Tab-separated table of C-alpha atoms in Angstrom:
chain	number	residue	atom	x	y	z
A	43	MET	CA	13.337	31.727	-12.615
A	44	THR	CA	12.844	28.906	-15.097
A	45	LEU	CA	13.495	25.242	-14.681
A	46	SER	CA	15.346	22.891	-16.977
A	47	ARG	CA	14.760	19.480	-17.914
A	48	LYS	CA	17.591	18.252	-16.505
A	49	THR	CA	16.536	20.183	-12.822
A	50	LEU	CA	13.428	18.503	-13.344
A	51	PHE	CA	14.678	14.975	-13.668
A	52	TRP	CA	17.698	15.800	-10.853
A	53	THR	CA	14.065	16.592	-8.780
A	54	LEU	CA	12.645	13.368	-9.302
A	55	THR	CA	15.738	11.725	-8.540
A	56	ALA	CA	15.478	13.317	-5.115
A	57	VAL	CA	12.282	12.613	-3.995
A	58	LEU	CA	12.319	8.840	-4.608
A	59	SER	CA	16.228	8.422	-3.258
A	60	ILE	CA	14.856	10.986	-0.444
A	61	ARG	CA	12.751	7.495	0.370
A	62	LEU	CA	14.687	5.141	-0.879
A	63	LEU	CA	17.309	6.621	2.187
A	64	SER	CA	14.142	6.753	4.786
A	65	LEU	CA	13.286	3.355	4.584
A	66	SER	CA	15.901	1.868	7.381
A	67	SER	CA	15.290	5.143	9.023
A	68	TYR	CA	12.145	4.034	11.565
A	69	PRO	CA	11.288	0.648	13.293
A	70	LEU	CA	8.661	-1.065	11.687
A	71	MET	CA	5.279	0.445	14.108
A	72	ASP	CA	2.249	-1.388	14.905
A	73	THR	CA	0.323	-2.331	13.867
A	74	THR	CA	0.125	-2.665	10.281
A	75	GLU	CA	3.590	-2.947	9.333
A	76	ALA	CA	4.575	-4.840	11.739
A	77	ARG	CA	1.717	-7.630	11.223
A	78	TYR	CA	2.098	-7.266	7.648
A	79	GLY	CA	6.494	-7.426	8.350
A	80	GLU	CA	5.682	-10.441	10.544
A	81	MET	CA	3.690	-12.436	8.003
A	82	ALA	CA	6.701	-11.790	5.307
A	83	ARG	CA	9.449	-12.943	8.103
A	84	LEU	CA	7.145	-15.677	8.803
A	85	MET	CA	6.674	-16.890	4.883
A	86	PHE	CA	10.428	-16.821	4.647
A	87	GLU	CA	11.443	-18.803	7.927
A	88	THR	CA	8.932	-21.531	6.994
A	89	GLY	CA	9.123	-21.892	3.580
A	90	ASN	CA	5.113	-21.439	3.188
A	91	TRP	CA	5.015	-19.307	-0.435
A	92	ILE	CA	1.226	-20.040	-0.690
A	93	THR	CA	-0.255	-19.529	2.491
A	94	PRO	CA	0.356	-16.002	4.610
A	95	GLN	CA	0.396	-16.489	8.229
A	96	PHE	CA	-0.767	-14.337	10.663
A	97	ASP	CA	1.097	-16.438	13.276
A	98	TYR	CA	2.721	-19.847	13.110
A	99	GLY	CA	0.589	-22.391	12.044
A	100	VAL	CA	-2.627	-19.615	11.808
A	101	PRO	CA	-3.601	-18.564	7.593
A	102	PHE	CA	-4.140	-15.236	6.982
A	103	TRP	CA	-7.391	-14.913	5.223
A	104	GLY	CA	-7.923	-11.545	4.677
A	105	LYS	CA	-5.534	-10.342	1.584
A	106	PRO	CA	-4.049	-12.297	-1.466
A	107	PRO	CA	-0.042	-12.736	-0.835
A	108	LEU	CA	1.461	-10.231	-3.664
A	109	PHE	CA	2.752	-7.992	-0.899
A	110	THR	CA	3.954	-10.495	1.390
A	111	TRP	CA	5.891	-11.988	-1.201
A	112	MET	CA	7.215	-9.062	-2.270
A	113	SER	CA	8.941	-8.400	1.406
A	114	ALA	CA	9.588	-12.051	1.979
A	115	ALA	CA	11.766	-11.698	-1.356
A	116	GLY	CA	13.651	-8.632	-0.051
A	117	VAL	CA	14.210	-10.550	3.204
A	118	THR	CA	15.503	-13.259	0.881
A	119	LEU	CA	17.926	-10.952	-0.376
A	120	PHE	CA	18.770	-8.600	2.346
A	121	GLY	CA	18.237	-10.268	5.500
A	122	ILE	CA	15.939	-10.022	7.956
A	123	ASN	CA	15.288	-6.148	8.093
A	124	GLU	CA	13.367	-2.900	8.126
A	125	PHE	CA	14.864	-2.315	4.074
A	126	ALA	CA	14.521	-5.458	3.387
A	127	LEU	CA	10.561	-5.565	4.152
A	128	ARG	CA	10.477	-1.942	2.729
A	129	PHE	CA	12.096	-1.917	-0.936
A	130	PRO	CA	10.337	-4.112	-2.983
A	131	HIS	CA	7.393	-1.744	-1.990
A	132	TRP	CA	9.845	1.626	-3.265
A	133	LEU	CA	10.470	-0.445	-6.417
A	134	ALA	CA	6.726	-0.913	-6.898
A	135	GLY	CA	6.724	2.917	-6.969
A	136	VAL	CA	9.187	3.295	-9.274
A	137	PHE	CA	7.475	0.844	-11.310
A	138	VAL	CA	4.266	2.934	-11.566
A	139	ILE	CA	6.904	6.237	-11.862
A	140	LEU	CA	8.376	4.266	-15.237
A	141	ILE	CA	5.076	3.468	-16.764
A	142	LEU	CA	3.287	6.895	-16.382
A	143	PHE	CA	6.792	7.728	-17.827
A	144	SER	CA	5.936	6.038	-20.939
A	145	PHE	CA	2.211	6.440	-21.409
A	146	ALA	CA	3.040	10.034	-21.017
A	147	LYS	CA	5.443	10.261	-24.168
A	148	ARG	CA	2.961	8.027	-26.420
A	149	LEU	CA	0.328	10.920	-24.972
A	150	GLY	CA	2.967	13.645	-26.345
A	151	ILE	CA	2.420	15.154	-22.549
A	152	SER	CA	5.327	15.443	-20.560
A	153	GLY	CA	6.343	12.419	-18.365
A	154	VAL	CA	8.410	13.886	-15.734
A	155	VAL	CA	5.737	16.431	-14.901
A	156	ALA	CA	3.810	13.579	-14.563
A	157	ALA	CA	6.294	11.946	-12.313
A	158	ILE	CA	7.141	14.182	-10.302
A	159	VAL	CA	3.824	14.981	-9.316
A	160	VAL	CA	3.105	11.435	-8.281
A	161	ALA	CA	5.977	10.721	-6.473
A	162	SER	CA	5.842	13.899	-4.462
A	163	SER	CA	1.975	13.296	-3.076
A	164	GLY	CA	1.898	12.353	0.319
A	165	MET	CA	0.469	9.081	0.343
A	166	PHE	CA	2.571	7.691	-2.780
A	167	LEU	CA	5.604	8.677	-0.852
A	168	ILE	CA	4.566	7.081	2.234
A	169	ALA	CA	3.132	3.697	0.533
A	170	ALA	CA	6.459	3.636	-1.637
A	171	GLY	CA	8.057	1.862	0.548
A	172	ALA	CA	5.952	1.047	3.555
A	173	VAL	CA	4.737	-2.629	3.870
A	174	MET	CA	1.063	-2.404	2.953
A	175	THR	CA	-1.134	-4.043	0.028
A	176	ASP	CA	-1.859	-0.626	-1.888
A	177	MET	CA	1.127	0.075	-4.030
A	178	ALA	CA	0.908	-3.288	-5.234
A	179	LEU	CA	-3.031	-2.822	-6.373
A	180	THR	CA	-1.975	0.562	-7.941
A	181	LEU	CA	0.893	-0.887	-9.978
A	182	GLY	CA	-1.895	-3.595	-10.882
A	183	ILE	CA	-4.727	-0.541	-11.829
A	184	THR	CA	-1.634	1.658	-13.663
A	185	ILE	CA	-0.841	-1.464	-15.882
A	186	ALA	CA	-4.589	-2.319	-16.350
A	187	MET	CA	-5.327	1.234	-17.414
A	188	TRP	CA	-2.155	1.987	-19.714
A	189	GLY	CA	-2.583	-1.305	-21.409
A	190	PHE	CA	-6.399	-0.715	-22.207
A	191	TYR	CA	-6.214	3.098	-23.287
A	192	LEU	CA	-2.889	2.452	-25.592
A	193	CYS	CA	-5.049	-0.522	-27.526
A	194	TRP	CA	-8.283	1.438	-27.214
A	195	GLU	CA	-6.102	4.456	-29.150
A	196	SER	CA	-4.298	1.572	-31.863
A	197	TYR	CA	-7.696	1.643	-33.258
A	198	ASP	CA	-8.040	5.466	-33.570
A	199	GLN	CA	-4.726	5.552	-35.107
A	200	ASP	CA	-5.534	2.870	-37.878
A	201	VAL	CA	-2.870	0.723	-36.707
A	202	PRO	CA	-4.675	-1.859	-34.325
A	203	THR	CA	-2.248	-3.395	-31.409
A	204	LEU	CA	-3.620	-5.899	-29.311
A	205	ARG	CA	-0.461	-6.601	-27.389
A	206	TRP	CA	-1.753	-3.498	-25.020
A	207	ALA	CA	-4.629	-5.055	-24.517
A	208	PHE	CA	-3.361	-8.101	-23.090
A	209	VAL	CA	-1.001	-5.827	-21.283
A	210	GLY	CA	-3.829	-4.451	-19.477
A	211	PHE	CA	-5.095	-7.961	-18.995
A	212	SER	CA	-1.962	-8.811	-16.869
A	213	GLY	CA	-2.458	-5.799	-14.653
A	214	LEU	CA	-5.517	-6.948	-14.020
A	215	GLY	CA	-3.985	-10.461	-12.762
A	216	VAL	CA	-0.961	-8.601	-10.697
A	217	GLY	CA	-4.485	-6.483	-8.825
A	218	LEU	CA	-5.928	-9.773	-7.957
A	219	LEU	CA	-3.143	-10.671	-6.133
A	220	ALA	CA	-2.241	-7.742	-4.512
A	221	LYS	CA	-5.909	-6.930	-3.255
A	222	GLY	CA	-8.357	-9.314	-5.003
A	223	PRO	CA	-11.476	-8.736	-7.479
A	224	ILE	CA	-11.730	-5.053	-6.348
A	225	VAL	CA	-9.648	-4.351	-9.173
A	226	ILE	CA	-12.012	-5.602	-11.685
A	227	LEU	CA	-14.362	-3.449	-10.277
A	228	LEU	CA	-11.978	0.034	-9.887
A	229	VAL	CA	-11.020	-0.565	-13.405
A	230	GLY	CA	-14.178	-1.057	-14.604
A	231	LEU	CA	-16.180	1.747	-12.356
A	232	ALA	CA	-13.541	3.935	-14.783
A	233	ILE	CA	-13.742	2.466	-17.683
A	234	PHE	CA	-17.424	1.849	-18.053
A	235	PRO	CA	-18.465	6.189	-17.194
A	236	TRP	CA	-15.620	7.195	-20.039
A	237	LEU	CA	-16.966	4.774	-22.701
A	238	VAL	CA	-20.694	6.708	-21.968
A	239	ILE	CA	-18.885	9.823	-21.916
A	240	ASN	CA	-17.599	9.587	-25.011
A	241	TYR	CA	-19.323	7.188	-27.476
A	242	GLY	CA	-22.750	6.833	-25.580
A	243	LEU	CA	-23.622	3.160	-23.917
A	244	GLY	CA	-24.917	0.943	-26.954
A	245	THR	CA	-21.975	1.660	-29.173
A	246	GLY	CA	-19.498	2.178	-26.439
A	247	ILE	CA	-20.142	-1.384	-25.087
A	248	VAL	CA	-20.277	-2.219	-28.644
A	249	THR	CA	-16.982	-1.211	-29.908
A	250	PHE	CA	-15.233	-2.050	-26.949
A	251	TRP	CA	-16.186	-5.792	-27.256
A	252	ARG	CA	-15.257	-5.210	-31.185
A	253	ARG	CA	-11.518	-3.580	-29.709
A	254	ILE	CA	-10.460	-4.994	-26.854
A	255	PRO	CA	-10.081	-9.200	-26.821
A	256	ILE	CA	-11.992	-10.073	-23.716
A	257	ILE	CA	-11.992	-13.385	-23.863
A	258	ARG	CA	-8.525	-14.357	-24.748
A	259	GLY	CA	-7.822	-11.399	-21.744
A	260	LEU	CA	-10.155	-12.858	-19.168
A	261	VAL	CA	-7.911	-16.158	-19.869
A	262	LEU	CA	-4.507	-14.332	-19.645
A	263	MET	CA	-5.831	-12.437	-16.286
A	264	THR	CA	-7.020	-16.423	-14.868
A	265	ALA	CA	-4.352	-17.950	-15.513
A	266	ILE	CA	-2.371	-15.429	-13.721
A	267	ALA	CA	-4.176	-15.186	-10.387
A	268	LEU	CA	-6.229	-18.619	-10.216
A	269	PRO	CA	-3.838	-21.100	-9.872
A	270	TRP	CA	-2.997	-19.175	-6.198
A	271	TYR	CA	-6.672	-19.010	-5.537
A	272	VAL	CA	-7.003	-22.782	-5.901
A	273	LEU	CA	-4.049	-23.749	-3.945
A	274	ALA	CA	-5.093	-21.663	-1.070
A	275	GLU	CA	-7.989	-22.951	-1.015
A	276	GLN	CA	-6.742	-26.327	-0.676
A	277	ALA	CA	-4.122	-25.448	1.492
A	278	THR	CA	-6.666	-23.901	4.179
A	279	PRO	CA	-10.629	-24.492	2.921
A	280	GLY	CA	-12.822	-21.789	3.985
A	281	PHE	CA	-10.802	-19.273	2.542
A	282	LEU	CA	-12.664	-18.477	-0.197
A	283	ASP	CA	-15.423	-18.071	1.251
A	284	TYR	CA	-14.167	-15.748	4.000
A	285	PHE	CA	-12.058	-13.521	1.103
A	286	PHE	CA	-15.075	-12.853	-1.085
A	287	VAL	CA	-17.830	-12.973	1.430
A	288	GLY	CA	-16.146	-11.135	4.687
A	289	GLU	CA	-13.823	-9.215	2.514
A	290	HIS	CA	-15.066	-7.777	0.052
A	291	PHE	CA	-18.729	-7.258	0.601
A	292	LYS	CA	-19.612	-7.418	4.462
A	293	ARG	CA	-16.250	-5.054	5.049
A	294	PHE	CA	-17.516	-2.179	3.068
A	295	VAL	CA	-21.559	-2.273	3.530
A	296	VAL	CA	-21.639	-3.428	7.286
A	297	SER	CA	-19.983	-0.248	9.303
A	298	GLY	CA	-18.012	-1.799	12.234
A	299	TRP	CA	-18.195	-4.812	10.759
A	300	GLU	CA	-17.207	-7.939	13.398
A	301	GLY	CA	-16.536	-10.719	11.402
A	302	ASP	CA	-12.825	-9.198	10.682
A	303	LEU	CA	-10.416	-12.230	12.526
A	304	TYR	CA	-7.508	-10.003	11.478
A	305	GLY	CA	-7.809	-6.663	13.196
A	306	THR	CA	-10.456	-3.797	13.981
A	307	ALA	CA	-12.846	-2.287	11.461
A	308	HIS	CA	-12.417	0.953	10.802
A	309	THR	CA	-15.790	2.699	10.771
A	310	GLU	CA	-15.602	6.418	9.119
A	311	THR	CA	-18.797	8.439	7.903
A	312	ARG	CA	-20.084	7.446	4.005
A	313	GLY	CA	-18.185	10.363	1.832
A	314	THR	CA	-15.125	10.602	3.959
A	315	ILE	CA	-12.868	8.914	1.308
A	316	TRP	CA	-13.050	12.543	-0.299
A	317	LEU	CA	-10.946	14.166	2.683
A	318	PHE	CA	-9.163	11.694	2.856
A	319	TRP	CA	-8.654	12.368	-0.767
A	320	VAL	CA	-7.497	15.655	-0.366
A	321	TYR	CA	-4.953	15.103	2.444
A	322	ALA	CA	-3.351	12.001	0.715
A	323	ALA	CA	-2.690	13.766	-2.578
A	324	ALA	CA	-1.384	16.957	-1.185
A	325	PRO	CA	-0.016	18.912	-2.195
A	326	TRP	CA	-1.412	18.568	-5.620
A	327	SER	CA	-5.139	18.258	-4.640
A	328	ILE	CA	-4.891	20.997	-3.344
A	329	ILE	CA	-2.690	23.416	-5.869
A	330	LEU	CA	-4.893	21.183	-8.780
A	331	PRO	CA	-8.230	23.881	-8.313
A	332	LEU	CA	-6.135	26.510	-7.762
A	333	VAL	CA	-4.322	26.335	-11.674
A	334	ILE	CA	-7.521	25.343	-12.952
A	335	PHE	CA	-9.577	28.574	-11.303
A	336	THR	CA	-6.138	31.140	-12.219
A	337	ARG	CA	-5.872	29.556	-15.726
A	338	ILE	CA	-9.637	28.966	-16.551
A	339	GLY	CA	-9.831	29.615	-19.753
A	340	ASP	CA	-6.708	28.307	-20.675
A	341	VAL	CA	-7.432	24.586	-19.100
A	342	LYS	CA	-11.061	24.736	-20.894
A	343	LYS	CA	-9.184	24.996	-24.490
A	344	ILE	CA	-7.323	22.315	-23.416
A	345	ILE	CA	-9.813	20.110	-21.873
A	346	SER	CA	-11.593	20.799	-25.445
A	347	ASN	CA	-9.119	19.555	-27.390
A	348	ASN	CA	-8.266	16.360	-25.132
A	349	LYS	CA	-11.967	15.649	-24.629
A	350	LYS	CA	-10.951	11.885	-24.636
A	351	LEU	CA	-7.943	11.827	-23.070
A	352	PHE	CA	-8.938	14.134	-20.352
A	353	SER	CA	-12.179	12.366	-19.056
A	354	PHE	CA	-10.152	8.580	-19.052
A	355	LEU	CA	-7.999	10.591	-16.678
A	356	ALA	CA	-10.620	11.883	-14.952
A	357	CYS	CA	-12.791	8.942	-14.593
A	358	TRP	CA	-9.867	6.512	-13.784
A	359	MET	CA	-9.378	9.201	-10.987
A	360	ALA	CA	-12.994	9.315	-9.624
A	361	SER	CA	-13.503	5.566	-9.356
A	362	PRO	CA	-11.771	4.616	-6.197
A	363	LEU	CA	-13.669	7.941	-4.609
A	364	VAL	CA	-16.883	7.184	-6.058
A	365	PHE	CA	-16.537	3.219	-4.928
A	366	PHE	CA	-15.053	3.851	-1.789
A	367	SER	CA	-17.766	7.007	-0.730
A	368	PHE	CA	-21.081	4.049	-0.248
A	369	ALA	CA	-18.443	2.204	2.342
A	370	GLY	CA	-17.659	2.993	5.654
A	371	ASN	CA	-14.643	0.567	6.450
A	372	ILE	CA	-11.468	2.975	5.283
A	373	LEU	CA	-8.500	4.461	5.275
A	374	PRO	CA	-6.411	6.935	3.819
A	375	ALA	CA	-4.541	4.435	1.651
A	376	TYR	CA	-7.580	3.433	-0.484
A	377	VAL	CA	-6.962	6.382	-2.297
A	378	LEU	CA	-3.723	5.764	-3.472
A	379	PRO	CA	-4.714	4.273	-6.720
A	380	ALA	CA	-6.056	7.748	-7.644
A	381	ILE	CA	-3.310	9.298	-7.693
A	382	PRO	CA	-1.009	8.705	-11.164
A	383	PRO	CA	-3.817	9.860	-13.257
A	384	LEU	CA	-3.528	13.144	-11.257
A	385	GLY	CA	0.221	13.430	-12.280
A	386	LEU	CA	-0.816	12.736	-15.899
A	387	ILE	CA	-3.871	15.637	-15.272
A	388	PHE	CA	-1.112	18.261	-14.346
A	389	SER	CA	0.933	17.208	-17.380
A	390	LEU	CA	-2.033	17.541	-19.508
A	391	ILE	CA	-3.544	21.319	-18.451
A	392	LEU	CA	-0.121	23.069	-17.339
A	393	ALA	CA	1.464	24.500	-20.391
A	394	ASN	CA	5.464	24.593	-20.291
A	395	ARG	CA	5.728	28.494	-19.098
A	396	ILE	CA	3.539	27.424	-15.493
A	397	TRP	CA	5.469	24.052	-14.657
A	398	GLN	CA	9.130	25.099	-16.069
A	399	THR	CA	8.732	27.730	-13.136
A	400	LEU	CA	9.750	27.971	-9.267
A	401	TRP	CA	6.324	26.836	-7.567
A	402	PHE	CA	6.315	23.460	-9.037
A	403	LEU	CA	9.994	23.184	-7.479
A	404	VAL	CA	8.851	24.167	-4.376
A	405	ALA	CA	5.717	22.195	-4.479
A	406	ALA	CA	7.429	19.670	-5.382
A	407	SER	CA	9.796	19.413	-2.003
A	408	ILE	CA	6.744	20.057	0.861
A	409	ALA	CA	6.070	16.617	0.893
A	410	PRO	CA	10.058	15.203	1.172
A	411	LEU	CA	10.760	17.484	3.398
A	412	LEU	CA	7.916	16.160	5.497
A	413	LEU	CA	9.034	12.584	4.863
A	414	ILE	CA	12.632	13.581	6.211
A	415	VAL	CA	11.124	15.175	9.536
A	416	THR	CA	8.705	12.730	10.031
A	417	SER	CA	11.853	10.260	9.731
A	418	ILE	CA	13.757	11.676	12.078
A	419	TYR	CA	10.481	12.497	15.104
A	420	ILE	CA	9.966	8.826	14.345
A	421	HIS	CA	13.180	7.707	14.733
A	422	VAL	CA	14.165	9.791	17.976
A	423	HIS	CA	10.354	9.944	19.669
A	424	LEU	CA	7.805	8.058	18.431
A	425	GLY	CA	9.274	4.749	17.075
A	426	GLU	CA	10.130	3.536	20.754
A	427	LYS	CA	6.421	4.135	22.185
A	428	ARG	CA	4.577	2.651	18.659
A	429	SER	CA	7.238	-0.308	18.451
A	430	ASP	CA	9.139	-3.056	20.381
A	431	LYS	CA	12.572	-2.801	18.624
A	432	ALA	CA	14.477	-0.930	21.269
A	433	LEU	CA	12.941	-2.952	24.055
A	434	LEU	CA	14.021	-6.211	22.698
A	435	ALA	CA	17.204	-5.187	21.534
A	436	HIS	CA	17.823	-5.400	25.468
A	437	THR	CA	17.344	-9.160	25.714
A	438	ASN	CA	19.249	-11.725	26.529
A	439	PRO	CA	19.046	-14.778	24.001
A	440	SER	CA	19.343	-16.974	26.602
A	441	LEU	CA	16.261	-16.596	28.033
A	442	PRO	CA	12.469	-17.546	26.775
A	443	ILE	CA	10.628	-14.127	26.547
A	444	TYR	CA	7.423	-13.830	27.564
A	445	TYR	CA	4.707	-11.023	27.325
A	446	ILE	CA	2.115	-10.864	30.090
A	447	GLY	CA	-0.943	-9.597	28.304
A	448	LYS	CA	-1.299	-9.098	24.864
A	449	ARG	CA	2.076	-9.480	21.999
A	450	PRO	CA	2.085	-6.219	19.829
A	451	PHE	CA	3.237	-7.439	16.214
A	452	SER	CA	6.443	-5.917	16.426
A	453	GLY	CA	7.180	-8.001	19.484
A	454	GLN	CA	6.729	-10.977	17.207
A	455	PHE	CA	8.546	-10.232	14.452
A	456	TYR	CA	11.772	-8.030	16.243
A	457	SER	CA	11.694	-11.518	18.624
A	458	HIS	CA	11.658	-13.588	15.377
A	459	GLY	CA	8.488	-15.129	16.589
A	460	GLN	CA	10.789	-16.269	19.885
A	461	ALA	CA	8.469	-13.978	22.044
A	462	LYS	CA	4.881	-15.314	23.545
A	463	GLU	CA	1.910	-14.715	25.033
A	464	ILE	CA	2.200	-16.721	28.699
A	465	ASP	CA	-0.589	-17.826	30.746
A	466	MET	CA	0.424	-17.079	34.336
A	467	LYS	CA	-1.522	-19.625	36.186
A	468	ALA	CA	0.128	-22.476	34.295
A	469	THR	CA	3.462	-21.106	33.338
A	470	LEU	CA	4.914	-19.931	35.554
A	471	PRO	CA	5.745	-22.215	38.150
A	472	GLU	CA	7.645	-24.715	35.296
A	473	LEU	CA	10.370	-21.697	34.717
A	474	ARG	CA	13.517	-21.305	36.758
A	475	SER	CA	14.214	-18.007	34.515
A	476	ALA	CA	12.836	-15.694	32.068
A	477	GLN	CA	12.064	-12.450	30.551
A	478	PHE	CA	9.044	-10.975	31.069
A	479	ILE	CA	8.146	-7.692	29.132
A	480	VAL	CA	5.187	-6.468	31.518
A	481	THR	CA	2.922	-2.532	31.335
A	482	GLN	CA	2.442	-0.710	34.097
A	483	GLU	CA	-0.935	-2.595	34.957
A	484	SER	CA	0.623	-6.504	34.383
A	485	LEU	CA	3.789	-5.563	36.445
A	486	PRO	CA	2.706	-6.607	39.806
A	487	LYS	CA	1.967	-10.153	38.517
A	488	ILE	CA	5.642	-10.603	38.621
A	489	THR	CA	6.751	-8.046	41.300
A	490	ASP	CA	4.244	-9.871	43.375
A	491	SER	CA	4.979	-13.190	42.384
A	492	PRO	CA	5.721	-15.687	44.854
A	493	PHE	CA	8.056	-17.757	42.356
A	494	PHE	CA	10.727	-15.225	41.097
A	495	ASP	CA	12.976	-12.704	42.143
A	496	CYS	CA	13.362	-10.058	39.127
A	497	LYS	CA	15.298	-6.932	38.341
A	498	LEU	CA	14.429	-3.966	35.771
A	499	VAL	CA	16.533	-4.321	32.372
A	500	PHE	CA	15.192	-1.648	30.350
A	501	LYS	CA	12.217	0.461	30.111
A	502	ALA	CA	10.756	1.999	26.883
A	503	HIS	CA	8.742	4.509	26.665
A	504	SER	CA	5.760	2.553	25.150
A	505	GLY	CA	4.908	2.029	28.532
A	506	ARG	CA	6.151	-1.477	28.637
A	507	SER	CA	9.053	-2.913	30.195
A	508	LEU	CA	11.638	-5.541	29.992
A	509	TYR	CA	12.398	-8.078	33.331
A	510	GLU	CA	14.504	-11.035	33.823
A	511	CYS	CA	13.849	-13.095	36.695
A	512	GLN	CA	14.878	-15.832	38.379
A	513	THR	CA	12.794	-19.265	40.329
A	514	LYS	CA	12.991	-18.510	44.030
A	515	LEU	CA	12.707	-22.253	44.060
């Protein structure tokens, strides 16, 4: 069976549409999405667009605000709901796809093949609609690499076009607002080895200086990102020290870093990022070596004829994997910036007679079908275990809501900030009536209380229960 270009475009549309339709099908779950979703809700509610907030009046210094701006803008347009929070991140994923189309067209390879590979990779499909920082960072890196390569190529074609270099530096500016200076490290770790491979160390650096308007580009990058950093430090002094020293040094080199103000460090064995890559970029990370092995002769010829392009894409793909090989505090989402070049590599090395066959369509269907199954499972079963949305849907809006014990981020989000953690000794005697959310362990604190008569309203699969209590006094 041979696939037409029209079929490929419909396949890409189906993959992106499945992700779009899934955005509102499951709740924000603890901790990452619920935490970042609540920060966007707080930004919208308080009107403070400078400093993201961890809680009312508590600044969040862990990340720049672009991801929060995106979700808060969605809330402004669509109201406070899951779709509103996730849609801007889906849109950022679509922008990455559109950039790949443009990039591939200028490279003379198939944009739709590259787009399908990227869109149907496991981690990209998840992140394109998840309230996280990583898709915004990936967008910035993709813009940067797109701009720098096309600027470089314009010199090789004797038609120097500096505007592409400024596109690249604008991507760095986006990355600085998405996740900070790590964008410069990741882009530099891709471009520098590529220069050495193709031009040698000295010649590569000199040629880069001549072709890329570094000073003017850095001015543009700084103009995009610096104003926010200045305003953020003025609004909450101490931000710059925590962000640059803590988040960008200790987080990655200090295993189990305890200075994290907002969560728990993820301690992994050094080099685990490569394992994360295999399943985060699946199924294509598994298919790629199989294709190369079965067509080794053709692939060698293609690489030999396109050495400069292939090495650029390979260095781009390897950059985050090499960088995070030395980090212990990592997550699977950190491989996301390495997925766009994977799509371009597939488009480069696969001849038409290979990618226009049924196996390509089957491979592209794996992740979307798993997403459908997973979304149904979360909606029916897992969502209530990992989120307090269902629990808070049973609350009485006229009564105060208190968590006995730690309040999860989903509890904060779905109560619109109304649910509070309670000081049992100080607060209980003052209440006439209230709603309490308790775990089985903390249940005796209200059922055995001399102050209240309580009745069970709802028991969630999370192990937490909602009680409505009236004073005995």
